[in-house]
PDB file of C-alpha atoms in Angstrom:
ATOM      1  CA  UNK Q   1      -4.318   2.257   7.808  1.00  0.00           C
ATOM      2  CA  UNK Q   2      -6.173   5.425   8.013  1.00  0.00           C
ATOM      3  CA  UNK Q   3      -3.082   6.773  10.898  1.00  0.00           C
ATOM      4  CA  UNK Q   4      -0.787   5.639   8.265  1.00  0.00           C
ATOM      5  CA  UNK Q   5      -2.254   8.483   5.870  1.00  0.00           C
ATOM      6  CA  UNK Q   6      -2.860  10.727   8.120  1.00  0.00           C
ATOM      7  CA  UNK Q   7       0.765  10.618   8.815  1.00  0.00           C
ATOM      8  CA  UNK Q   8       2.210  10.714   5.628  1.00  0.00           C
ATOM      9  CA  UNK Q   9      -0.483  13.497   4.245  1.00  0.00           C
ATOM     10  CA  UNK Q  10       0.201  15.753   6.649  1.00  0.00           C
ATOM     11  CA  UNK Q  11       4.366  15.589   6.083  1.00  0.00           C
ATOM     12  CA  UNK Q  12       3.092  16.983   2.372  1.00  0.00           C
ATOM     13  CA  UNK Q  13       1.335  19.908   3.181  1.00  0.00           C
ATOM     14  CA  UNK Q  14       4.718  21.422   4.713  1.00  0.00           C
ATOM     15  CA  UNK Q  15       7.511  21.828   1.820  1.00  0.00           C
ATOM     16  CA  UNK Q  16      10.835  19.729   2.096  1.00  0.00           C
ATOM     17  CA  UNK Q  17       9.840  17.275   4.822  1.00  0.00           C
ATOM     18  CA  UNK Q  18       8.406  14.454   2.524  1.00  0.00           C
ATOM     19  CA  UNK Q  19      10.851  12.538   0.499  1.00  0.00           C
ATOM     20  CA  UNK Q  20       9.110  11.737  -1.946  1.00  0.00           C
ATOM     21  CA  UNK Q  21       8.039  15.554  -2.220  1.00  0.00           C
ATOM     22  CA  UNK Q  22       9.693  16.236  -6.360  1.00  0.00           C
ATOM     23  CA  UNK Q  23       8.434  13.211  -7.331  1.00  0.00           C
ATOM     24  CA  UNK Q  24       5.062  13.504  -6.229  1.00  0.00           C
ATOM     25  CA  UNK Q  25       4.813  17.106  -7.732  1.00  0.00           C
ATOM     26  CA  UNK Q  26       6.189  16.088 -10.721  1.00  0.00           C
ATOM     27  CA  UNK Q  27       3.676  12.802 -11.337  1.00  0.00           C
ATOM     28  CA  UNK Q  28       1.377  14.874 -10.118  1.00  0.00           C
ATOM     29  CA  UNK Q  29       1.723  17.551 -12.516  1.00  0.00           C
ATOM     30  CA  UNK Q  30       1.828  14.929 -15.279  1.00  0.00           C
ATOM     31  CA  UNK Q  31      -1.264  13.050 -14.310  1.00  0.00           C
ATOM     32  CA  UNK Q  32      -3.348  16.398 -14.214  1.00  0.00           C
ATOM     33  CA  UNK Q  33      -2.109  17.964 -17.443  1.00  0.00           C
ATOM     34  CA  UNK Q  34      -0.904  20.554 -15.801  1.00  0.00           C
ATOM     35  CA  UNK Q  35      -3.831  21.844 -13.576  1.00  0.00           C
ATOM     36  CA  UNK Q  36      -1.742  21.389  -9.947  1.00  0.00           C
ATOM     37  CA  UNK Q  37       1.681  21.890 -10.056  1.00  0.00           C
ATOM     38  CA  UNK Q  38       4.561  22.575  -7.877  1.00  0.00           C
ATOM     39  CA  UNK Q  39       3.029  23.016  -4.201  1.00  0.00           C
ATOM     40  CA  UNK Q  40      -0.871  23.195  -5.597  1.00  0.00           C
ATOM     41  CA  UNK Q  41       0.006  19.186  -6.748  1.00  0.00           C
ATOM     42  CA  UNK Q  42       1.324  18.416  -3.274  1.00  0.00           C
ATOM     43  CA  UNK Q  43      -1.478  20.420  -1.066  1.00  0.00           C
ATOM     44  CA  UNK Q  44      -3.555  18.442  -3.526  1.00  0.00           C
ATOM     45  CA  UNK Q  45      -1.910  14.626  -2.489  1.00  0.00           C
ATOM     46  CA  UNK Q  46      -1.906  15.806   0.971  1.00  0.00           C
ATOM     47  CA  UNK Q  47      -5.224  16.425   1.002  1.00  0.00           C
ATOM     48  CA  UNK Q  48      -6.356  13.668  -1.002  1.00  0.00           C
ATOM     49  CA  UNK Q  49      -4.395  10.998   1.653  1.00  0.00           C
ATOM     50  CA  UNK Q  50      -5.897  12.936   4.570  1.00  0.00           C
ATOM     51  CA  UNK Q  51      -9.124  12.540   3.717  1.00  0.00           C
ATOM     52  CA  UNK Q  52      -8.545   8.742   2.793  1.00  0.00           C
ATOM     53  CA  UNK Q  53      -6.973   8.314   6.213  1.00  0.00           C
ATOM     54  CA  UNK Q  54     -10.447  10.359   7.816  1.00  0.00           C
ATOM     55  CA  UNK Q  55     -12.434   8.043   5.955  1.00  0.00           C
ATOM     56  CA  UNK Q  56     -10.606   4.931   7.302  1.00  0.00           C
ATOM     57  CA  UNK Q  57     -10.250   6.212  10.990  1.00  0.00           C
ATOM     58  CA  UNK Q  58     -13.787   7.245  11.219  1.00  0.00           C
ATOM     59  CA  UNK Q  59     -15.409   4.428   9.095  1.00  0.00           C
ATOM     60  CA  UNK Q  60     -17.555   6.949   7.584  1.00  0.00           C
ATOM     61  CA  UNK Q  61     -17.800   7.329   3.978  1.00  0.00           C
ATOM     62  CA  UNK Q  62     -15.949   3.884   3.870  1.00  0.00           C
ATOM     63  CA  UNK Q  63     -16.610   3.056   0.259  1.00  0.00           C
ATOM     64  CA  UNK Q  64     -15.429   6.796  -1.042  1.00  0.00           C
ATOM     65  CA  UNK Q  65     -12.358   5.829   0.981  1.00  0.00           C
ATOM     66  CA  UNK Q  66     -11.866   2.893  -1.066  1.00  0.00           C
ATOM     67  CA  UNK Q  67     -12.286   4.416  -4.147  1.00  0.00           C
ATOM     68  CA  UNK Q  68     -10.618   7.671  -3.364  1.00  0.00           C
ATOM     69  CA  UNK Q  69      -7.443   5.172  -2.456  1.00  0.00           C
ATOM     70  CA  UNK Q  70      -7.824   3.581  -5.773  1.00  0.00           C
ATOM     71  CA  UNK Q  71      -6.917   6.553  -7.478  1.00  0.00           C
ATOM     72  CA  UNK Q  72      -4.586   7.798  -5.105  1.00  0.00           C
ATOM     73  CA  UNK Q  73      -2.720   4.067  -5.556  1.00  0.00           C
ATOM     74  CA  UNK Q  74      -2.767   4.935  -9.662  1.00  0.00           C
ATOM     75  CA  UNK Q  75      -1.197   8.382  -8.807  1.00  0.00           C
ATOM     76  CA  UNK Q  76       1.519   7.005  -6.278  1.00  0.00           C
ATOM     77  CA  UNK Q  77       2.184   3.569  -8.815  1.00  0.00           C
ATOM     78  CA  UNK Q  78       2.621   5.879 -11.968  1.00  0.00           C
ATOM     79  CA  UNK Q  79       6.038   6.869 -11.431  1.00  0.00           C
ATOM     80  CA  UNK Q  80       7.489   3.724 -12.107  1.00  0.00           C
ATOM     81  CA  UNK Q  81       6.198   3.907 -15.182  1.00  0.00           C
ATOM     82  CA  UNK Q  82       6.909   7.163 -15.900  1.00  0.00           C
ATOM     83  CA  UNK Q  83      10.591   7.541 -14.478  1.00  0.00           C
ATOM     84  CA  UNK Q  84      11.665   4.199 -14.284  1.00  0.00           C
ATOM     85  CA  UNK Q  85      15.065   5.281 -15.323  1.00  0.00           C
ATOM     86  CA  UNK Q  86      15.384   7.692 -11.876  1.00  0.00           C
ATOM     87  CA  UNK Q  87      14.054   5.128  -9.708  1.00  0.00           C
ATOM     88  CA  UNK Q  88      15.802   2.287 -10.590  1.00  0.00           C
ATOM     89  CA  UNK Q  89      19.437   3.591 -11.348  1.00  0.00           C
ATOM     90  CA  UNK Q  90      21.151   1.646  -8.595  1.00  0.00           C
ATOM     91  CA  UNK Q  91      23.738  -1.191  -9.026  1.00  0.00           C
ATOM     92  CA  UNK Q  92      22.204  -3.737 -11.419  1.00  0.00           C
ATOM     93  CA  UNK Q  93      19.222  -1.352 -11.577  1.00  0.00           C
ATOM     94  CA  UNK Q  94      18.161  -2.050  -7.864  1.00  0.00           C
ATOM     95  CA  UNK Q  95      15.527   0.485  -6.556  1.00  0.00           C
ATOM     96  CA  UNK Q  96      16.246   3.742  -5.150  1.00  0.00           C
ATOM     97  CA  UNK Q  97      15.094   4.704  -1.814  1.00  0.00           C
ATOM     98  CA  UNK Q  98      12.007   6.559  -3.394  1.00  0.00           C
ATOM     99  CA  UNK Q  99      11.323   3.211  -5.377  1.00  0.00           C
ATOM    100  CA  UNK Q 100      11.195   1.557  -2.489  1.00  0.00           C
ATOM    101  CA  UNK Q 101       9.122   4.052  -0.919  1.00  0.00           C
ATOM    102  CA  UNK Q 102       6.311   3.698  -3.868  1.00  0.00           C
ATOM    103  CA  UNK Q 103       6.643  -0.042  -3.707  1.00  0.00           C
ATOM    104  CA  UNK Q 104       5.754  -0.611  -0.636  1.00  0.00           C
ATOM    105  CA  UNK Q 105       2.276   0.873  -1.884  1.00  0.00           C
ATOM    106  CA  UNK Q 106       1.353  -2.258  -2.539  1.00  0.00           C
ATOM    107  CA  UNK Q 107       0.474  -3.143   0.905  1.00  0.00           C
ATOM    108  CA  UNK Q 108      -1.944  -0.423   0.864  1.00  0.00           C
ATOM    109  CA  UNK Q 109      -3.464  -1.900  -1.448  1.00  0.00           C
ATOM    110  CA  UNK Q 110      -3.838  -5.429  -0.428  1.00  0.00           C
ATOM    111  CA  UNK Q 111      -5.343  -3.822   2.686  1.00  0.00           C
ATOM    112  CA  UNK Q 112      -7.584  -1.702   0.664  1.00  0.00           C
ATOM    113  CA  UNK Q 113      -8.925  -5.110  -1.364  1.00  0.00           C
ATOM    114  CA  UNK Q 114      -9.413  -6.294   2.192  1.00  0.00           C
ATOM    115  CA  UNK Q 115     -11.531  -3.904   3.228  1.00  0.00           C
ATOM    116  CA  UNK Q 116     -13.443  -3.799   0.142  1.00  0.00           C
ATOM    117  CA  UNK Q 117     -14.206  -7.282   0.273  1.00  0.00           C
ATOM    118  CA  UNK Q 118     -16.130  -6.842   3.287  1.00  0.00           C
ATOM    119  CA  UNK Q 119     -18.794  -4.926   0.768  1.00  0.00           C
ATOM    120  CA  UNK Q 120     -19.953  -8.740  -1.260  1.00  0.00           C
ATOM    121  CA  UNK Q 121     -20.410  -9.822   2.174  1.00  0.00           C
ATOM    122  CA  UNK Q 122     -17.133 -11.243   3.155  1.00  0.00           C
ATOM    123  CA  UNK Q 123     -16.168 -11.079   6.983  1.00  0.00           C
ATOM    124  CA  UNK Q 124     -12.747 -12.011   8.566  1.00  0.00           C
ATOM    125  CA  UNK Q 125     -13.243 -14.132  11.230  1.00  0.00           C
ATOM    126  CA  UNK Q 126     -10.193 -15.000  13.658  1.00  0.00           C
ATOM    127  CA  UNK Q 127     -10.205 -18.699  14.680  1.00  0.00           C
ATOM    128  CA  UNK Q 128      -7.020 -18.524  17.142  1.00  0.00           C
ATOM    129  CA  UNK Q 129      -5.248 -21.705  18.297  1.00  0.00           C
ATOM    130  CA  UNK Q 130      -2.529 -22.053  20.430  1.00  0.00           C
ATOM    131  CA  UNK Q 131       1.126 -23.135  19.350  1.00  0.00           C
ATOM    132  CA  UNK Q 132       0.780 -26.858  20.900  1.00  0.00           C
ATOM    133  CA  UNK Q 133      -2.285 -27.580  19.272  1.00  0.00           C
ATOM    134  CA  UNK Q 134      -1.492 -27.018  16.063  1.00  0.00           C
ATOM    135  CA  UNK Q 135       1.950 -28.810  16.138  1.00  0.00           C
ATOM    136  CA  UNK Q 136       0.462 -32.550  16.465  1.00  0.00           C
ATOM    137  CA  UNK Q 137      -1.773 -31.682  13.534  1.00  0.00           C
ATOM    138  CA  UNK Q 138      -0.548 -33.100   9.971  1.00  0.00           C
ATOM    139  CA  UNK Q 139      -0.761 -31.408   6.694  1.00  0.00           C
ATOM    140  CA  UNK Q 140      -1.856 -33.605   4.181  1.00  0.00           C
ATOM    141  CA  UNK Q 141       1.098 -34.325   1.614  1.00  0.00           C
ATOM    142  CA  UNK Q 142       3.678 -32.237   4.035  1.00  0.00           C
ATOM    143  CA  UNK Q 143       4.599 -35.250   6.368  1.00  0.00           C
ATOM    144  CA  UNK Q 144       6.023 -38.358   4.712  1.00  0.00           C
ATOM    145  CA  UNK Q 145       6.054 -41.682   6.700  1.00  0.00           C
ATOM    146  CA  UNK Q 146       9.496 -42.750   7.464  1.00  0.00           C
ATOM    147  CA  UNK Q 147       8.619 -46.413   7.120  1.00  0.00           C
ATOM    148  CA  UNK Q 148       7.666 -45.941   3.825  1.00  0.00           C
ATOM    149  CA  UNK Q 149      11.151 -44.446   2.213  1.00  0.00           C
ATOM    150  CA  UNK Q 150      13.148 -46.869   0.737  1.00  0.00           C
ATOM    151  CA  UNK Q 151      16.754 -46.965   2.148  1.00  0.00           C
ATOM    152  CA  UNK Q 152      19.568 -47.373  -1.029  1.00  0.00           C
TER     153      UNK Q 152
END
């Protein structure tokens, strides 16, 4: 998670490689009344996802990670909210490629919950079992007996 925005915060700092580079600077702009705009707003998300991604590589300041993603997750959610008219104006309002591109946010997010869960004391323990083993298993209410269904 933390490579993933590394990756993307660094494509911001340099103007017209990100995609999503107007409508960043615009929401960002909006968000902050004003106080970043044009390339200030997208030094400003670039450095804001680097230092997420730092926090996540490194595992230090794990928690101001977290909460620094939080608000970066408002900031990257808002424009659907804000321009839902741009980024849904496909054929029978599908979304846009930068739609898309927000929307897949979400991810981040579950993985962000995950990671904040460990805080309460939660832990995420693997328990692998091989293919074969878990094919003569039944699920309770998945299997039906075949004796048992009447034939019309």
């Amino acid at each position: 998670m933390g490579i993933v925005f590394v990756g993307f915060g660094v494509l911001k700092f340099f103007t017209g490689i990100s995609p999503i580079e107007s409508l960043a600077t615009r929401t960002t702009s909006a968000l902050t009344l004003g106080v970043f705009t044009g390339h200030n707003a997208m030094v400003f998300v670039a450095t804001l996802e680097c230092l997420i991604g730092f926090c996540f590589l490194t595992g230090m300041f794990l928690r101001v990670g977290v909460w620094l993603l939080a608000l970066q997750m408002v900031g990257a959610m808002s424009p659907l909210f804000l321009y839902p008219s741009e980024l849904f104006s496909g054929t029978l309002n599908a979304p846009t490629l930068e739609a898309q591109y927000i929307i897949k946010d979400i991810i981040l997010i579950a993985a962000g919950m995950v990671i904040a869960s460990t805080w309460t004391g939660a832990r995420i323990v693997a328990r692998p079992q091989g293919f074969r083993a878990t094919l003569s298993k039944r699920v309770a209410g998945v299997y039906q007996d075949i004796s048992t269904v009447p034939y019309a």
